[in-house]
């Protein structure tokens, strides 16, 4: 039975959403290990592959923990969230073999992969259950929901639900407007729904495009580094060439100096030889003249 809620407390700021009601214990989540164990088992890897609250938020999943369940109608923290997110209707549902008609059939249906056209909002009043949601790459993430936890799944997100081994959970189901719990099982028809397309565009594809951009930036950075290395190598090669040219110029200058020195020595010899001849000739003439006298 649906009941209308009329909270009168001003809602929290956007920055306050997602915080725990008290303390700082985040909701527990991990990657689902698809063993042959019954769905009610934890299905954890060894070691456990935990998933952060930040990653859940990227998928569109909002969670709050440690909210007081006693007198929840007047709980200030819970009422602030109701006002801020326009949750104005609610109903209490107990999922247990002796409290839910067609328990086996309904719990099997809940564990079938499906989506809703509206948000799925569950405030757990007692017991423990598991919400499984799809990650960006299609892996299942298991989220443990227990007494005092509030979870919001976005419209168009594929998910499934099961109880833990105790087979008992009592929850307050909240709605924006009139209560609606129509389930659309995964398949071509659900894939083609506008709500599914919007979820893909707003969450999954945005994440993929962000990863592509990050990879492109990383590649650009790598290319720039490669170009810098090439320029550095080119600069090094140019420096080597300049050094070689400088050494060649120095060797050419040395050769010119040696050649000039050789030419100078040759010039001295040419000048010196006639001088000797002149002296000899003068001496001979003097001797000749003496003899003549």
PDB file of C-alpha atoms in Angstrom:
ATOM      1  CA  UNK A   1       0.000   0.000   0.000  1.00  0.00           C
ATOM      2  CA  UNK A   2       1.384   3.433  -0.946  1.00  0.00           C
ATOM      3  CA  UNK A   3       1.539   6.177   1.628  1.00  0.00           C
ATOM      4  CA  UNK A   4       2.094   9.848   0.915  1.00  0.00           C
ATOM      5  CA  UNK A   5       5.066  11.417   2.647  1.00  0.00           C
ATOM      6  CA  UNK A   6       5.066  15.025   3.705  1.00  0.00           C
ATOM      7  CA  UNK A   7       8.513  15.986   5.022  1.00  0.00           C
ATOM      8  CA  UNK A   8       8.819  19.636   6.011  1.00  0.00           C
ATOM      9  CA  UNK A   9      12.574  19.930   6.588  1.00  0.00           C
ATOM     10  CA  UNK A  10      14.720  21.807   4.079  1.00  0.00           C
ATOM     11  CA  UNK A  11      16.836  19.424   1.999  1.00  0.00           C
ATOM     12  CA  UNK A  12      20.642  19.199   2.109  1.00  0.00           C
ATOM     13  CA  UNK A  13      22.959  20.819  -0.414  1.00  0.00           C
ATOM     14  CA  UNK A  14      24.247  18.786  -3.336  1.00  0.00           C
ATOM     15  CA  UNK A  15      27.647  18.603  -1.625  1.00  0.00           C
ATOM     16  CA  UNK A  16      26.050  16.842   1.376  1.00  0.00           C
ATOM     17  CA  UNK A  17      24.426  14.105  -0.686  1.00  0.00           C
ATOM     18  CA  UNK A  18      26.294  10.813  -0.601  1.00  0.00           C
ATOM     19  CA  UNK A  19      27.644  11.303   2.905  1.00  0.00           C
ATOM     20  CA  UNK A  20      26.902   8.802   5.647  1.00  0.00           C
ATOM     21  CA  UNK A  21      24.383   9.738   8.298  1.00  0.00           C
ATOM     22  CA  UNK A  22      26.993   9.206  11.005  1.00  0.00           C
ATOM     23  CA  UNK A  23      30.626   8.191  10.927  1.00  0.00           C
ATOM     24  CA  UNK A  24      32.331   7.415   7.639  1.00  0.00           C
ATOM     25  CA  UNK A  25      31.591   3.768   6.840  1.00  0.00           C
ATOM     26  CA  UNK A  26      30.918   3.432   3.096  1.00  0.00           C
ATOM     27  CA  UNK A  27      28.584   0.877   1.600  1.00  0.00           C
ATOM     28  CA  UNK A  28      30.261  -2.436   0.721  1.00  0.00           C
ATOM     29  CA  UNK A  29      30.603  -3.447  -2.923  1.00  0.00           C
ATOM     30  CA  UNK A  30      32.765  -5.927  -4.836  1.00  0.00           C
ATOM     31  CA  UNK A  31      33.055  -7.627  -8.229  1.00  0.00           C
ATOM     32  CA  UNK A  32      30.728 -10.641  -8.453  1.00  0.00           C
ATOM     33  CA  UNK A  33      32.460 -14.008  -8.780  1.00  0.00           C
ATOM     34  CA  UNK A  34      30.179 -16.145 -11.020  1.00  0.00           C
ATOM     35  CA  UNK A  35      30.567 -19.498  -9.239  1.00  0.00           C
ATOM     36  CA  UNK A  36      27.973 -22.275  -8.946  1.00  0.00           C
ATOM     37  CA  UNK A  37      27.031 -21.118  -5.437  1.00  0.00           C
ATOM     38  CA  UNK A  38      23.402 -20.020  -4.900  1.00  0.00           C
ATOM     39  CA  UNK A  39      22.744 -16.306  -5.632  1.00  0.00           C
ATOM     40  CA  UNK A  40      22.274 -15.691  -1.890  1.00  0.00           C
ATOM     41  CA  UNK A  41      25.972 -16.370  -1.248  1.00  0.00           C
ATOM     42  CA  UNK A  42      28.395 -13.397  -1.268  1.00  0.00           C
ATOM     43  CA  UNK A  43      30.166 -14.519  -4.495  1.00  0.00           C
ATOM     44  CA  UNK A  44      33.465 -12.836  -3.656  1.00  0.00           C
ATOM     45  CA  UNK A  45      36.824 -13.460  -5.291  1.00  0.00           C
ATOM     46  CA  UNK A  46      39.824 -14.487  -3.189  1.00  0.00           C
ATOM     47  CA  UNK A  47      41.176 -11.987  -2.395  1.00  0.00           C
ATOM     48  CA  UNK A  48      38.041  -9.880  -2.551  1.00  0.00           C
ATOM     49  CA  UNK A  49      37.948  -7.351  -5.423  1.00  0.00           C
ATOM     50  CA  UNK A  50      36.320  -4.361  -3.755  1.00  0.00           C
ATOM     51  CA  UNK A  51      34.596  -1.521  -5.627  1.00  0.00           C
ATOM     52  CA  UNK A  52      34.756   2.042  -4.308  1.00  0.00           C
ATOM     53  CA  UNK A  53      31.814   4.351  -3.658  1.00  0.00           C
ATOM     54  CA  UNK A  54      33.359   6.769  -6.165  1.00  0.00           C
ATOM     55  CA  UNK A  55      33.140   4.101  -8.869  1.00  0.00           C
ATOM     56  CA  UNK A  56      29.486   3.444  -8.029  1.00  0.00           C
ATOM     57  CA  UNK A  57      28.779   7.176  -8.350  1.00  0.00           C
ATOM     58  CA  UNK A  58      30.379   7.150 -11.827  1.00  0.00           C
ATOM     59  CA  UNK A  59      27.850   4.445 -12.748  1.00  0.00           C
ATOM     60  CA  UNK A  60      25.012   6.613 -11.425  1.00  0.00           C
ATOM     61  CA  UNK A  61      24.479   4.685  -8.163  1.00  0.00           C
ATOM     62  CA  UNK A  62      23.963   6.808  -5.026  1.00  0.00           C
ATOM     63  CA  UNK A  63      24.314   5.380  -1.519  1.00  0.00           C
ATOM     64  CA  UNK A  64      24.011   6.528   2.087  1.00  0.00           C
ATOM     65  CA  UNK A  65      24.743   4.432   5.171  1.00  0.00           C
ATOM     66  CA  UNK A  66      24.155   4.351   8.935  1.00  0.00           C
ATOM     67  CA  UNK A  67      20.768   6.121   8.797  1.00  0.00           C
ATOM     68  CA  UNK A  68      18.694   5.531  11.921  1.00  0.00           C
ATOM     69  CA  UNK A  69      15.750   3.255  11.170  1.00  0.00           C
ATOM     70  CA  UNK A  70      13.788   3.876  14.390  1.00  0.00           C
ATOM     71  CA  UNK A  71      11.062   6.477  13.785  1.00  0.00           C
ATOM     72  CA  UNK A  72      12.329   6.897  10.210  1.00  0.00           C
ATOM     73  CA  UNK A  73       9.255   9.002   9.413  1.00  0.00           C
ATOM     74  CA  UNK A  74      10.746  11.825  11.451  1.00  0.00           C
ATOM     75  CA  UNK A  75      14.414  11.141  10.702  1.00  0.00           C
ATOM     76  CA  UNK A  76      15.913  14.513   9.751  1.00  0.00           C
ATOM     77  CA  UNK A  77      18.721  13.131   7.597  1.00  0.00           C
ATOM     78  CA  UNK A  78      16.373  10.871   5.617  1.00  0.00           C
ATOM     79  CA  UNK A  79      13.754  13.592   5.239  1.00  0.00           C
ATOM     80  CA  UNK A  80      16.382  16.002   3.892  1.00  0.00           C
ATOM     81  CA  UNK A  81      17.183  13.509   1.136  1.00  0.00           C
ATOM     82  CA  UNK A  82      13.470  13.024   0.374  1.00  0.00           C
ATOM     83  CA  UNK A  83      12.959  16.751  -0.073  1.00  0.00           C
ATOM     84  CA  UNK A  84      16.085  17.302  -2.110  1.00  0.00           C
ATOM     85  CA  UNK A  85      15.271  14.439  -4.491  1.00  0.00           C
ATOM     86  CA  UNK A  86      11.471  14.926  -4.560  1.00  0.00           C
ATOM     87  CA  UNK A  87      10.569  11.563  -3.025  1.00  0.00           C
ATOM     88  CA  UNK A  88       6.956  12.109  -2.025  1.00  0.00           C
ATOM     89  CA  UNK A  89       5.513   8.562  -1.884  1.00  0.00           C
ATOM     90  CA  UNK A  90       6.662   5.405  -0.125  1.00  0.00           C
ATOM     91  CA  UNK A  91       5.655   1.874   0.797  1.00  0.00           C
ATOM     92  CA  UNK A  92       7.118  -0.752   3.100  1.00  0.00           C
ATOM     93  CA  UNK A  93       7.844  -4.159   1.582  1.00  0.00           C
ATOM     94  CA  UNK A  94       9.020  -7.251   3.452  1.00  0.00           C
ATOM     95  CA  UNK A  95      10.678  -9.948   1.349  1.00  0.00           C
ATOM     96  CA  UNK A  96      10.593 -13.251   3.254  1.00  0.00           C
ATOM     97  CA  UNK A  97       9.093 -16.724   2.645  1.00  0.00           C
ATOM     98  CA  UNK A  98       6.298 -16.184   5.152  1.00  0.00           C
ATOM     99  CA  UNK A  99       5.641 -12.524   4.323  1.00  0.00           C
ATOM    100  CA  UNK A 100       5.527 -12.405   0.524  1.00  0.00           C
ATOM    101  CA  UNK A 101       3.051 -14.309  -1.627  1.00  0.00           C
ATOM    102  CA  UNK A 102       4.670 -16.350  -4.416  1.00  0.00           C
ATOM    103  CA  UNK A 103       8.035 -15.862  -2.692  1.00  0.00           C
ATOM    104  CA  UNK A 104      10.027 -18.292  -4.869  1.00  0.00           C
ATOM    105  CA  UNK A 105       8.648 -16.984  -8.172  1.00  0.00           C
ATOM    106  CA  UNK A 106       9.058 -13.324  -7.190  1.00  0.00           C
ATOM    107  CA  UNK A 107      12.611 -13.694  -5.865  1.00  0.00           C
ATOM    108  CA  UNK A 108      13.577 -15.466  -9.096  1.00  0.00           C
ATOM    109  CA  UNK A 109      12.024 -12.586 -11.015  1.00  0.00           C
ATOM    110  CA  UNK A 110      13.899 -10.028  -8.898  1.00  0.00           C
ATOM    111  CA  UNK A 111      17.181 -11.799  -9.752  1.00  0.00           C
ATOM    112  CA  UNK A 112      16.498 -11.581 -13.492  1.00  0.00           C
ATOM    113  CA  UNK A 113      18.521  -8.798 -15.149  1.00  0.00           C
ATOM    114  CA  UNK A 114      16.131  -5.898 -15.729  1.00  0.00           C
ATOM    115  CA  UNK A 115      15.646  -2.122 -15.705  1.00  0.00           C
ATOM    116  CA  UNK A 116      12.998   0.408 -14.661  1.00  0.00           C
ATOM    117  CA  UNK A 117      11.800   3.636 -16.231  1.00  0.00           C
ATOM    118  CA  UNK A 118      12.141   5.401 -12.871  1.00  0.00           C
ATOM    119  CA  UNK A 119      14.739   5.475 -10.128  1.00  0.00           C
ATOM    120  CA  UNK A 120      14.787   2.466  -7.819  1.00  0.00           C
ATOM    121  CA  UNK A 121      15.056   3.779  -4.224  1.00  0.00           C
ATOM    122  CA  UNK A 122      15.384   1.405  -1.278  1.00  0.00           C
ATOM    123  CA  UNK A 123      15.890   2.323   2.390  1.00  0.00           C
ATOM    124  CA  UNK A 124      16.669  -0.874   4.310  1.00  0.00           C
ATOM    125  CA  UNK A 125      14.830  -1.116   7.628  1.00  0.00           C
ATOM    126  CA  UNK A 126      16.016  -4.614   8.531  1.00  0.00           C
ATOM    127  CA  UNK A 127      17.799  -7.626   7.071  1.00  0.00           C
ATOM    128  CA  UNK A 128      20.412  -7.952   4.315  1.00  0.00           C
ATOM    129  CA  UNK A 129      20.201  -8.205   0.536  1.00  0.00           C
ATOM    130  CA  UNK A 130      22.322  -7.716  -2.580  1.00  0.00           C
ATOM    131  CA  UNK A 131      21.851  -5.357  -5.517  1.00  0.00           C
ATOM    132  CA  UNK A 132      23.913  -6.413  -8.538  1.00  0.00           C
ATOM    133  CA  UNK A 133      24.633  -3.720 -11.152  1.00  0.00           C
ATOM    134  CA  UNK A 134      26.509  -3.793 -14.454  1.00  0.00           C
ATOM    135  CA  UNK A 135      29.914  -2.120 -14.674  1.00  0.00           C
ATOM    136  CA  UNK A 136      31.126  -0.190 -17.738  1.00  0.00           C
ATOM    137  CA  UNK A 137      32.643  -3.357 -19.219  1.00  0.00           C
ATOM    138  CA  UNK A 138      29.623  -5.550 -18.423  1.00  0.00           C
ATOM    139  CA  UNK A 139      30.973  -7.187 -15.240  1.00  0.00           C
ATOM    140  CA  UNK A 140      28.571  -7.581 -12.358  1.00  0.00           C
ATOM    141  CA  UNK A 141      29.211  -5.538  -9.224  1.00  0.00           C
ATOM    142  CA  UNK A 142      27.539  -6.808  -6.035  1.00  0.00           C
ATOM    143  CA  UNK A 143      26.392  -4.149  -3.529  1.00  0.00           C
ATOM    144  CA  UNK A 144      25.490  -5.279  -0.026  1.00  0.00           C
ATOM    145  CA  UNK A 145      22.453  -3.441   1.361  1.00  0.00           C
ATOM    146  CA  UNK A 146      21.663  -3.807   5.045  1.00  0.00           C
ATOM    147  CA  UNK A 147      19.806  -2.046   7.885  1.00  0.00           C
ATOM    148  CA  UNK A 148      20.367   1.715   7.734  1.00  0.00           C
ATOM    149  CA  UNK A 149      21.483   1.800   4.067  1.00  0.00           C
ATOM    150  CA  UNK A 150      19.775   3.855   1.378  1.00  0.00           C
ATOM    151  CA  UNK A 151      20.480   3.074  -2.277  1.00  0.00           C
ATOM    152  CA  UNK A 152      19.311   4.803  -5.476  1.00  0.00           C
ATOM    153  CA  UNK A 153      19.679   3.135  -8.880  1.00  0.00           C
ATOM    154  CA  UNK A 154      19.257   5.372 -11.956  1.00  0.00           C
ATOM    155  CA  UNK A 155      16.531   4.802 -14.570  1.00  0.00           C
ATOM    156  CA  UNK A 156      17.651   2.596 -17.456  1.00  0.00           C
ATOM    157  CA  UNK A 157      20.390   0.782 -15.500  1.00  0.00           C
ATOM    158  CA  UNK A 158      20.425  -3.012 -15.749  1.00  0.00           C
ATOM    159  CA  UNK A 159      20.463  -4.641 -12.325  1.00  0.00           C
ATOM    160  CA  UNK A 160      19.100  -7.539 -10.258  1.00  0.00           C
ATOM    161  CA  UNK A 161      18.288  -8.213  -6.588  1.00  0.00           C
ATOM    162  CA  UNK A 162      18.539 -11.139  -4.194  1.00  0.00           C
ATOM    163  CA  UNK A 163      18.395 -11.794  -0.461  1.00  0.00           C
ATOM    164  CA  UNK A 164      21.332 -13.111   1.531  1.00  0.00           C
ATOM    165  CA  UNK A 165      21.246 -16.590   3.116  1.00  0.00           C
ATOM    166  CA  UNK A 166      18.890 -15.423   5.884  1.00  0.00           C
ATOM    167  CA  UNK A 167      16.089 -14.880   3.352  1.00  0.00           C
ATOM    168  CA  UNK A 168      14.776 -11.750   5.010  1.00  0.00           C
ATOM    169  CA  UNK A 169      14.738  -8.056   4.137  1.00  0.00           C
ATOM    170  CA  UNK A 170      12.397  -5.224   5.090  1.00  0.00           C
ATOM    171  CA  UNK A 171      12.658  -2.007   3.086  1.00  0.00           C
ATOM    172  CA  UNK A 172      11.001   1.348   2.558  1.00  0.00           C
ATOM    173  CA  UNK A 173      10.470   1.848  -1.182  1.00  0.00           C
ATOM    174  CA  UNK A 174      10.434   5.519  -2.189  1.00  0.00           C
ATOM    175  CA  UNK A 175       9.076   7.118  -5.360  1.00  0.00           C
ATOM    176  CA  UNK A 176       8.998  10.397  -7.234  1.00  0.00           C
ATOM    177  CA  UNK A 177       5.268  10.684  -7.788  1.00  0.00           C
ATOM    178  CA  UNK A 178       2.911   7.710  -7.906  1.00  0.00           C
ATOM    179  CA  UNK A 179       4.383   4.289  -7.007  1.00  0.00           C
ATOM    180  CA  UNK A 180       5.531   2.242 -10.000  1.00  0.00           C
ATOM    181  CA  UNK A 181       7.481  -1.013  -9.932  1.00  0.00           C
ATOM    182  CA  UNK A 182       7.222  -2.233 -13.538  1.00  0.00           C
ATOM    183  CA  UNK A 183      10.182  -4.448 -14.464  1.00  0.00           C
ATOM    184  CA  UNK A 184      11.564  -4.654 -18.032  1.00  0.00           C
ATOM    185  CA  UNK A 185      13.769  -7.733 -18.468  1.00  0.00           C
ATOM    186  CA  UNK A 186      17.015  -7.395 -20.403  1.00  0.00           C
ATOM    187  CA  UNK A 187      16.598  -8.034 -24.124  1.00  0.00           C
ATOM    188  CA  UNK A 188      16.187  -6.267 -27.490  1.00  0.00           C
ATOM    189  CA  UNK A 189      12.973  -4.538 -26.435  1.00  0.00           C
ATOM    190  CA  UNK A 190      14.508  -3.166 -23.234  1.00  0.00           C
ATOM    191  CA  UNK A 191      17.694  -2.198 -25.087  1.00  0.00           C
ATOM    192  CA  UNK A 192      15.582  -0.129 -27.490  1.00  0.00           C
ATOM    193  CA  UNK A 193      13.772   1.805 -24.724  1.00  0.00           C
ATOM    194  CA  UNK A 194      14.432   5.547 -24.539  1.00  0.00           C
ATOM    195  CA  UNK A 195      15.276   5.305 -20.851  1.00  0.00           C
ATOM    196  CA  UNK A 196      18.022   2.769 -21.642  1.00  0.00           C
ATOM    197  CA  UNK A 197      19.407   4.950 -24.440  1.00  0.00           C
ATOM    198  CA  UNK A 198      19.481   7.964 -22.136  1.00  0.00           C
ATOM    199  CA  UNK A 199      21.374   5.980 -19.496  1.00  0.00           C
ATOM    200  CA  UNK A 200      23.880   4.818 -22.098  1.00  0.00           C
ATOM    201  CA  UNK A 201      24.385   8.350 -23.401  1.00  0.00           C
ATOM    202  CA  UNK A 202      24.605  10.036 -20.005  1.00  0.00           C
ATOM    203  CA  UNK A 203      26.709   7.457 -18.160  1.00  0.00           C
ATOM    204  CA  UNK A 204      28.287   4.615 -20.115  1.00  0.00           C
ATOM    205  CA  UNK A 205      29.136   6.380 -23.376  1.00  0.00           C
ATOM    206  CA  UNK A 206      30.356   9.497 -21.553  1.00  0.00           C
ATOM    207  CA  UNK A 207      32.729   7.300 -19.570  1.00  0.00           C
ATOM    208  CA  UNK A 208      33.949   5.540 -22.711  1.00  0.00           C
ATOM    209  CA  UNK A 209      34.450   8.871 -24.499  1.00  0.00           C
ATOM    210  CA  UNK A 210      36.319  10.144 -21.461  1.00  0.00           C
ATOM    211  CA  UNK A 211      38.605   7.097 -21.566  1.00  0.00           C
ATOM    212  CA  UNK A 212      39.150   7.612 -25.301  1.00  0.00           C
ATOM    213  CA  UNK A 213      40.065  11.259 -24.711  1.00  0.00           C
ATOM    214  CA  UNK A 214      42.442  10.238 -21.925  1.00  0.00           C
ATOM    215  CA  UNK A 215      44.080   7.723 -24.256  1.00  0.00           C
ATOM    216  CA  UNK A 216      44.305  10.329 -27.024  1.00  0.00           C
ATOM    217  CA  UNK A 217      45.911  12.803 -24.630  1.00  0.00           C
ATOM    218  CA  UNK A 218      48.296  10.107 -23.500  1.00  0.00           C
ATOM    219  CA  UNK A 219      49.163   9.314 -27.134  1.00  0.00           C
ATOM    220  CA  UNK A 220      49.636  13.011 -27.915  1.00  0.00           C
ATOM    221  CA  UNK A 221      51.909  13.333 -24.914  1.00  0.00           C
ATOM    222  CA  UNK A 222      53.865  10.293 -26.107  1.00  0.00           C
ATOM    223  CA  UNK A 223      54.104  11.720 -29.625  1.00  0.00           C
ATOM    224  CA  UNK A 224      55.270  15.072 -28.270  1.00  0.00           C
ATOM    225  CA  UNK A 225      57.904  13.316 -26.185  1.00  0.00           C
ATOM    226  CA  UNK A 226      59.003  11.342 -29.245  1.00  0.00           C
ATOM    227  CA  UNK A 227      59.235  14.576 -31.247  1.00  0.00           C
ATOM    228  CA  UNK A 228      61.239  16.197 -28.459  1.00  0.00           C
ATOM    229  CA  UNK A 229      63.581  13.207 -28.416  1.00  0.00           C
ATOM    230  CA  UNK A 230      63.920  13.401 -32.198  1.00  0.00           C
ATOM    231  CA  UNK A 231      64.651  17.126 -32.018  1.00  0.00           C
ATOM    232  CA  UNK A 232      67.151  16.490 -29.257  1.00  0.00           C
ATOM    233  CA  UNK A 233      68.814  13.793 -31.369  1.00  0.00           C
ATOM    234  CA  UNK A 234      68.753  16.120 -34.389  1.00  0.00           C
ATOM    235  CA  UNK A 235      70.322  18.857 -32.273  1.00  0.00           C
ATOM    236  CA  UNK A 236      72.957  16.387 -31.097  1.00  0.00           C
ATOM    237  CA  UNK A 237      73.645  15.319 -34.696  1.00  0.00           C
ATOM    238  CA  UNK A 238      73.874  18.953 -35.799  1.00  0.00           C
ATOM    239  CA  UNK A 239      76.297  19.646 -32.938  1.00  0.00           C
ATOM    240  CA  UNK A 240      78.414  16.680 -33.995  1.00  0.00           C
ATOM    241  CA  UNK A 241      78.390  17.947 -37.560  1.00  0.00           C
ATOM    242  CA  UNK A 242      79.361  21.420 -36.370  1.00  0.00           C
ATOM    243  CA  UNK A 243      82.181  19.906 -34.291  1.00  0.00           C
ATOM    244  CA  UNK A 244      83.317  17.875 -37.278  1.00  0.00           C
ATOM    245  CA  UNK A 245      83.239  20.948 -39.503  1.00  0.00           C
ATOM    246  CA  UNK A 246      85.110  22.915 -36.870  1.00  0.00           C
ATOM    247  CA  UNK A 247      87.722  20.161 -36.611  1.00  0.00           C
ATOM    248  CA  UNK A 248      87.934  20.001 -40.408  1.00  0.00           C
ATOM    249  CA  UNK A 249      88.368  23.766 -40.556  1.00  0.00           C
ATOM    250  CA  UNK A 250      91.031  23.553 -37.877  1.00  0.00           C
ATOM    251  CA  UNK A 251      92.836  20.791 -39.798  1.00  0.00           C
ATOM    252  CA  UNK A 252      92.565  22.786 -43.044  1.00  0.00           C
ATOM    253  CA  UNK A 253      93.996  25.825 -41.256  1.00  0.00           C
ATOM    254  CA  UNK A 254      96.829  23.689 -39.899  1.00  0.00           C
ATOM    255  CA  UNK A 255      97.511  22.356 -43.389  1.00  0.00           C
ATOM    256  CA  UNK A 256      97.529  25.916 -44.720  1.00  0.00           C
ATOM    257  CA  UNK A 257      99.928  26.936 -41.991  1.00  0.00           C
ATOM    258  CA  UNK A 258     102.209  24.014 -42.773  1.00  0.00           C
ATOM    259  CA  UNK A 259     102.001  24.789 -46.480  1.00  0.00           C
ATOM    260  CA  UNK A 260     102.767  28.463 -45.810  1.00  0.00           C
ATOM    261  CA  UNK A 261     105.718  27.498 -43.647  1.00  0.00           C
ATOM    262  CA  UNK A 262     106.999  25.217 -46.376  1.00  0.00           C
ATOM    263  CA  UNK A 263     106.625  28.001 -48.923  1.00  0.00           C
ATOM    264  CA  UNK A 264     108.500  30.384 -46.639  1.00  0.00           C
ATOM    265  CA  UNK A 265     111.332  27.906 -46.246  1.00  0.00           C
ATOM    266  CA  UNK A 266     111.482  27.512 -50.016  1.00  0.00           C
ATOM    267  CA  UNK A 267     111.571  31.295 -50.424  1.00  0.00           C
ATOM    268  CA  UNK A 268     114.462  31.618 -47.971  1.00  0.00           C
ATOM    269  CA  UNK A 269     116.442  28.996 -49.823  1.00  0.00           C
ATOM    270  CA  UNK A 270     115.933  30.752 -53.153  1.00  0.00           C
ATOM    271  CA  UNK A 271     116.990  34.087 -51.738  1.00  0.00           C
ATOM    272  CA  UNK A 272     119.922  32.657 -49.859  1.00  0.00           C
ATOM    273  CA  UNK A 273     121.440  30.712 -52.737  1.00  0.00           C
ATOM    274  CA  UNK A 274     121.934  33.720 -55.028  1.00  0.00           C
ATOM    275  CA  UNK A 275     123.606  35.507 -52.138  1.00  0.00           C
ATOM    276  CA  UNK A 276     126.171  32.736 -51.823  1.00  0.00           C
ATOM    277  CA  UNK A 277     126.732  32.779 -55.548  1.00  0.00           C
ATOM    278  CA  UNK A 278     127.210  36.523 -55.500  1.00  0.00           C
ATOM    279  CA  UNK A 279     129.823  36.261 -52.789  1.00  0.00           C
ATOM    280  CA  UNK A 280     131.621  33.541 -54.638  1.00  0.00           C
ATOM    281  CA  UNK A 281     131.478  35.541 -57.860  1.00  0.00           C
ATOM    282  CA  UNK A 282     132.739  38.659 -56.113  1.00  0.00           C
ATOM    283  CA  UNK A 283     135.600  36.726 -54.553  1.00  0.00           C
ATOM    284  CA  UNK A 284     136.523  35.225 -57.900  1.00  0.00           C
ATOM    285  CA  UNK A 285     136.536  38.643 -59.530  1.00  0.00           C
ATOM    286  CA  UNK A 286     138.699  40.014 -56.793  1.00  0.00           C
ATOM    287  CA  UNK A 287     141.170  37.156 -57.237  1.00  0.00           C
ATOM    288  CA  UNK A 288     141.118  37.626 -60.954  1.00  0.00           C
ATOM    289  CA  UNK A 289     141.802  41.326 -60.623  1.00  0.00           C
ATOM    290  CA  UNK A 290     144.644  40.697 -58.192  1.00  0.00           C
ATOM    291  CA  UNK A 291     146.178  38.282 -60.535  1.00  0.00           C
ATOM    292  CA  UNK A 292     145.893  40.746 -63.329  1.00  0.00           C
ATOM    293  CA  UNK A 293     147.592  43.467 -61.379  1.00  0.00           C
TER     294      UNK A 293
END
